[in-house]
Amino acid sequence: MDRGARENSRNSSLKSPGQPPFPSSCMSDTPAPQHDTVPASAEDKTLDKLLAEAQARIDEQRDAWMRALAEAENVRKRAQADVAAAHKFAIERFAESLLPVMDSLEAALGAAAGSPQALRDGVELTLRQLKAAFQKANLAEIIPVAGERFDPHRHQAMAAVESENAEPNSIVSVMQKGYSLHDRIIRPTLVTVAKALENKGGDPISDANLNSN
């Protein structure tokens, strides 16, 4: 008997008559037990809901950002307009206060032909009105007195003169008064200042030497 015939005979001897070659339990169509899971359709709905909520929040934040950006741009434009108007009309009140001064000058010139006294009165009135306008604008005169210490922040020395009655670096006379606007000097006072006396040898005489003589 050849090899193939022997194998067929052995396989036939292992089988029982009328029974399948394997147990019926091994051939069962019952599916294997599965763990509890959420249906795929429910998971998709939950994910779609979360995505929709996230997108809604993104849209809301974007709208808020756009509104804030637009408001900031409006504020910037209003600020620019206010600054431009402030520069353009910065002296409006001061200009209004000068209008009566102009009226008085014109009236004084009109009365000059009739009476010198009328002209003088008109000029004095104009000067008072001009000073009042300066005061309203916080424009103050700087008029130092003789003997006051020279201040380079408020005064400008135009000449230095020897003086026996004044201390060196003190103001002797005022050549032109200065003006300040609030706390800012807009024109320093032009002054002459005293300098130390010199002896015949050209050396300055100190205060101590003056007192001892």
Tab-separated table of C-alpha atoms in Angstrom:
chain	number	residue	atom	x	y	z
A	1	MET	CA	0.000	0.000	0.000
A	2	ASP	CA	1.404	3.385	-0.888
A	3	ARG	CA	1.828	6.327	1.485
A	4	GLY	CA	-1.370	8.170	0.452
A	5	ALA	CA	-3.507	5.090	0.983
A	6	ARG	CA	-2.051	4.563	4.476
A	7	GLU	CA	-2.859	8.185	5.545
A	8	ASN	CA	-6.441	7.887	4.306
A	9	SER	CA	-6.878	4.635	6.208
A	10	ARG	CA	-5.549	6.267	9.432
A	11	ASN	CA	-7.853	9.258	9.137
A	12	SER	CA	-10.830	6.993	8.538
A	13	SER	CA	-10.066	4.995	11.676
A	14	LEU	CA	-10.108	8.207	13.822
A	15	LYS	CA	-13.620	9.151	12.774
A	16	SER	CA	-16.664	7.677	14.456
A	17	PRO	CA	-19.430	6.561	12.135
A	18	GLY	CA	-22.129	9.261	11.692
A	19	GLN	CA	-20.351	12.037	13.696
A	20	PRO	CA	-18.582	15.172	12.429
A	21	PRO	CA	-14.803	15.247	12.631
A	22	PHE	CA	-14.907	18.102	15.329
A	23	PRO	CA	-17.156	18.742	18.355
A	24	SER	CA	-20.267	20.793	17.661
A	25	SER	CA	-19.210	23.359	20.302
A	26	CYS	CA	-16.204	24.204	18.191
A	27	MET	CA	-18.418	24.861	15.191
A	28	SER	CA	-20.974	27.126	17.014
A	29	ASP	CA	-22.070	30.357	15.278
A	30	THR	CA	-22.667	32.170	18.614
A	31	PRO	CA	-20.689	35.472	18.585
A	32	ALA	CA	-18.040	36.052	21.215
A	33	PRO	CA	-19.124	38.190	24.179
A	34	GLN	CA	-18.439	41.955	23.738
A	35	HIS	CA	-17.873	44.754	26.245
A	36	ASP	CA	-20.568	47.406	26.704
A	37	THR	CA	-19.861	50.294	24.234
A	38	VAL	CA	-21.696	53.453	23.177
A	39	PRO	CA	-23.189	53.109	19.734
A	40	ALA	CA	-21.106	54.817	17.079
A	41	SER	CA	-24.004	57.084	16.130
A	42	ALA	CA	-24.249	58.494	19.706
A	43	GLU	CA	-20.530	59.213	19.809
A	44	ASP	CA	-20.778	61.077	16.528
A	45	LYS	CA	-23.662	63.189	17.837
A	46	THR	CA	-21.732	64.065	21.011
A	47	LEU	CA	-18.655	65.044	19.028
A	48	ASP	CA	-20.710	67.148	16.626
A	49	LYS	CA	-22.313	68.937	19.569
A	50	LEU	CA	-18.945	69.715	21.152
A	51	LEU	CA	-17.580	70.978	17.863
A	52	ALA	CA	-20.631	73.174	17.346
A	53	GLU	CA	-20.298	74.649	20.835
A	54	ALA	CA	-16.588	75.298	20.313
A	55	GLN	CA	-17.264	76.972	16.977
A	56	ALA	CA	-19.970	79.114	18.563
A	57	ARG	CA	-17.545	80.274	21.238
A	58	ILE	CA	-14.920	81.034	18.599
A	59	ASP	CA	-17.427	83.081	16.598
A	60	GLU	CA	-18.491	84.943	19.726
A	61	GLN	CA	-14.910	85.786	20.673
A	62	ARG	CA	-14.129	86.862	17.129
A	63	ASP	CA	-17.149	89.160	17.048
A	64	ALA	CA	-16.163	90.650	20.399
A	65	TRP	CA	-12.617	91.199	19.171
A	66	MET	CA	-13.849	92.870	15.994
A	67	ARG	CA	-16.117	95.170	17.993
A	68	ALA	CA	-13.273	96.069	20.349
A	69	LEU	CA	-10.989	96.746	17.388
A	70	ALA	CA	-13.565	98.992	15.769
A	71	GLU	CA	-14.141	100.866	19.027
A	72	ALA	CA	-10.400	101.363	19.508
A	73	GLU	CA	-10.136	102.767	15.997
A	74	ASN	CA	-13.017	105.156	16.685
A	75	VAL	CA	-11.377	106.299	19.917
A	76	ARG	CA	-8.104	106.894	18.080
A	77	LYS	CA	-9.826	108.964	15.403
A	78	ARG	CA	-11.719	111.004	17.997
A	79	ALA	CA	-8.489	111.622	19.915
A	80	GLN	CA	-6.737	112.771	16.754
A	81	ALA	CA	-9.611	115.113	15.973
A	82	ASP	CA	-9.562	116.516	19.509
A	83	VAL	CA	-5.808	117.098	19.382
A	84	ALA	CA	-6.078	118.786	15.998
A	85	ALA	CA	-8.867	121.022	17.277
A	86	ALA	CA	-6.886	121.827	20.415
A	87	HIS	CA	-3.889	122.902	18.329
A	88	LYS	CA	-6.045	124.890	15.960
A	89	PHE	CA	-8.054	126.734	18.598
A	90	ALA	CA	-5.510	126.766	21.444
A	91	ILE	CA	-5.502	130.568	21.673
A	92	GLU	CA	-9.219	131.040	21.082
A	93	ARG	CA	-9.938	132.405	24.557
A	94	PHE	CA	-6.818	134.547	24.483
A	95	ALA	CA	-7.808	135.914	21.083
A	96	GLU	CA	-11.261	136.770	22.409
A	97	SER	CA	-9.688	138.699	25.285
A	98	LEU	CA	-7.608	140.730	22.816
A	99	LEU	CA	-10.602	141.919	20.803
A	100	PRO	CA	-11.477	144.709	23.271
A	101	VAL	CA	-7.847	145.831	23.112
A	102	MET	CA	-8.154	146.255	19.374
A	103	ASP	CA	-11.414	148.159	19.803
A	104	SER	CA	-9.798	150.528	22.309
A	105	LEU	CA	-6.793	151.169	20.088
A	106	GLU	CA	-9.019	152.015	17.156
A	107	ALA	CA	-11.136	154.313	19.330
A	108	ALA	CA	-8.022	156.045	20.700
A	109	LEU	CA	-6.674	156.674	17.228
A	110	GLY	CA	-10.036	158.092	16.202
A	111	ALA	CA	-9.974	160.524	19.119
A	112	ALA	CA	-6.325	161.523	18.652
A	113	ALA	CA	-7.147	164.316	16.204
A	114	GLY	CA	-9.480	166.014	18.638
A	115	SER	CA	-7.563	165.957	21.933
A	116	PRO	CA	-4.159	164.665	23.051
A	117	GLN	CA	-5.651	163.886	26.448
A	118	ALA	CA	-8.286	161.694	24.828
A	119	LEU	CA	-5.511	159.800	23.076
A	120	ARG	CA	-3.667	159.323	26.346
A	121	ASP	CA	-6.795	158.121	28.100
A	122	GLY	CA	-7.485	155.696	25.278
A	123	VAL	CA	-3.957	154.277	25.393
A	124	GLU	CA	-4.105	153.844	29.161
A	125	LEU	CA	-7.420	152.035	28.864
A	126	THR	CA	-5.959	149.798	26.178
A	127	LEU	CA	-2.984	148.961	28.370
A	128	ARG	CA	-5.228	148.016	31.279
A	129	GLN	CA	-7.300	145.775	29.032
A	130	LEU	CA	-4.187	144.141	27.638
A	131	LYS	CA	-2.842	143.423	31.119
A	132	ALA	CA	-6.189	141.932	32.093
A	133	ALA	CA	-6.058	139.693	29.021
A	134	PHE	CA	-2.546	138.585	29.980
A	135	GLN	CA	-3.679	137.809	33.502
A	136	LYS	CA	-6.564	135.650	32.283
A	137	ALA	CA	-4.131	133.712	30.101
A	138	ASN	CA	-1.716	133.242	33.050
A	139	LEU	CA	0.841	135.348	31.209
A	140	ALA	CA	2.835	137.110	33.929
A	141	GLU	CA	5.518	139.777	33.802
A	142	ILE	CA	9.017	139.107	35.132
A	143	ILE	CA	10.403	142.384	36.461
A	144	PRO	CA	13.293	141.922	38.901
A	145	VAL	CA	14.275	144.761	41.210
A	146	ALA	CA	17.718	146.293	41.396
A	147	GLY	CA	20.000	144.301	43.662
A	148	GLU	CA	18.194	141.018	43.073
A	149	ARG	CA	20.415	138.020	42.483
A	150	PHE	CA	20.878	137.180	38.804
A	151	ASP	CA	19.010	133.997	37.855
A	152	PRO	CA	20.091	132.504	34.499
A	153	HIS	CA	16.791	130.611	34.288
A	154	ARG	CA	14.742	133.828	34.407
A	155	HIS	CA	17.163	136.559	33.347
A	156	GLN	CA	19.501	137.191	30.440
A	157	ALA	CA	22.538	139.373	31.078
A	158	MET	CA	23.140	141.858	28.282
A	159	ALA	CA	25.983	143.755	29.936
A	160	ALA	CA	28.132	143.727	33.062
A	161	VAL	CA	29.012	147.005	34.764
A	162	GLU	CA	31.135	147.911	37.744
A	163	SER	CA	29.131	149.200	40.662
A	164	GLU	CA	30.186	150.237	44.136
A	165	ASN	CA	26.651	149.904	45.467
A	166	ALA	CA	25.774	146.470	44.046
A	167	GLU	CA	27.113	143.043	44.802
A	168	PRO	CA	28.784	141.171	41.963
A	169	ASN	CA	26.368	139.125	39.869
A	170	SER	CA	23.383	141.127	41.061
A	171	ILE	CA	20.965	142.995	38.806
A	172	VAL	CA	21.689	146.670	38.259
A	173	SER	CA	18.912	147.582	35.828
A	174	VAL	CA	16.218	146.065	33.626
A	175	MET	CA	16.462	146.639	29.895
A	176	GLN	CA	13.383	144.651	28.879
A	177	LYS	CA	10.937	142.797	31.101
A	178	GLY	CA	10.320	139.118	30.592
A	179	TYR	CA	7.198	136.978	30.625
A	180	SER	CA	6.219	133.555	31.914
A	181	LEU	CA	3.284	131.407	30.849
A	182	HIS	CA	2.169	129.438	33.894
A	183	ASP	CA	5.524	128.061	35.121
A	184	ARG	CA	7.351	128.293	31.793
A	185	ILE	CA	9.594	131.196	30.879
A	186	ILE	CA	8.666	132.303	27.373
A	187	ARG	CA	10.939	135.364	27.396
A	188	PRO	CA	13.687	136.048	29.935
A	189	THR	CA	14.182	139.505	31.354
A	190	LEU	CA	17.053	141.409	29.733
A	191	VAL	CA	19.208	142.933	32.464
A	192	THR	CA	22.574	144.460	33.248
A	193	VAL	CA	24.498	142.873	36.090
A	194	ALA	CA	27.130	144.151	38.448
A	195	LYS	CA	30.683	142.906	38.350
A	196	ALA	CA	33.487	143.239	40.855
A	197	LEU	CA	35.501	146.451	40.866
A	198	GLU	CA	39.039	146.320	39.564
A	199	ASN	CA	42.026	148.124	41.111
A	200	LYS	CA	44.644	149.917	39.091
A	201	GLY	CA	46.553	146.684	38.546
A	202	GLY	CA	43.512	145.138	36.952
A	203	ASP	CA	42.728	142.722	39.790
A	204	PRO	CA	39.147	142.558	41.004
A	205	ILE	CA	38.466	144.060	44.421
A	206	SER	CA	36.622	141.630	46.649
A	207	ASP	CA	33.775	142.540	48.970
A	208	ALA	CA	36.081	142.093	51.941
A	209	ASN	CA	38.508	144.694	50.564
A	210	LEU	CA	35.667	147.107	49.945
A	211	ASN	CA	34.441	146.750	53.518
A	212	SER	CA	37.908	147.254	54.953
A	213	ASN	CA	38.475	150.536	53.100
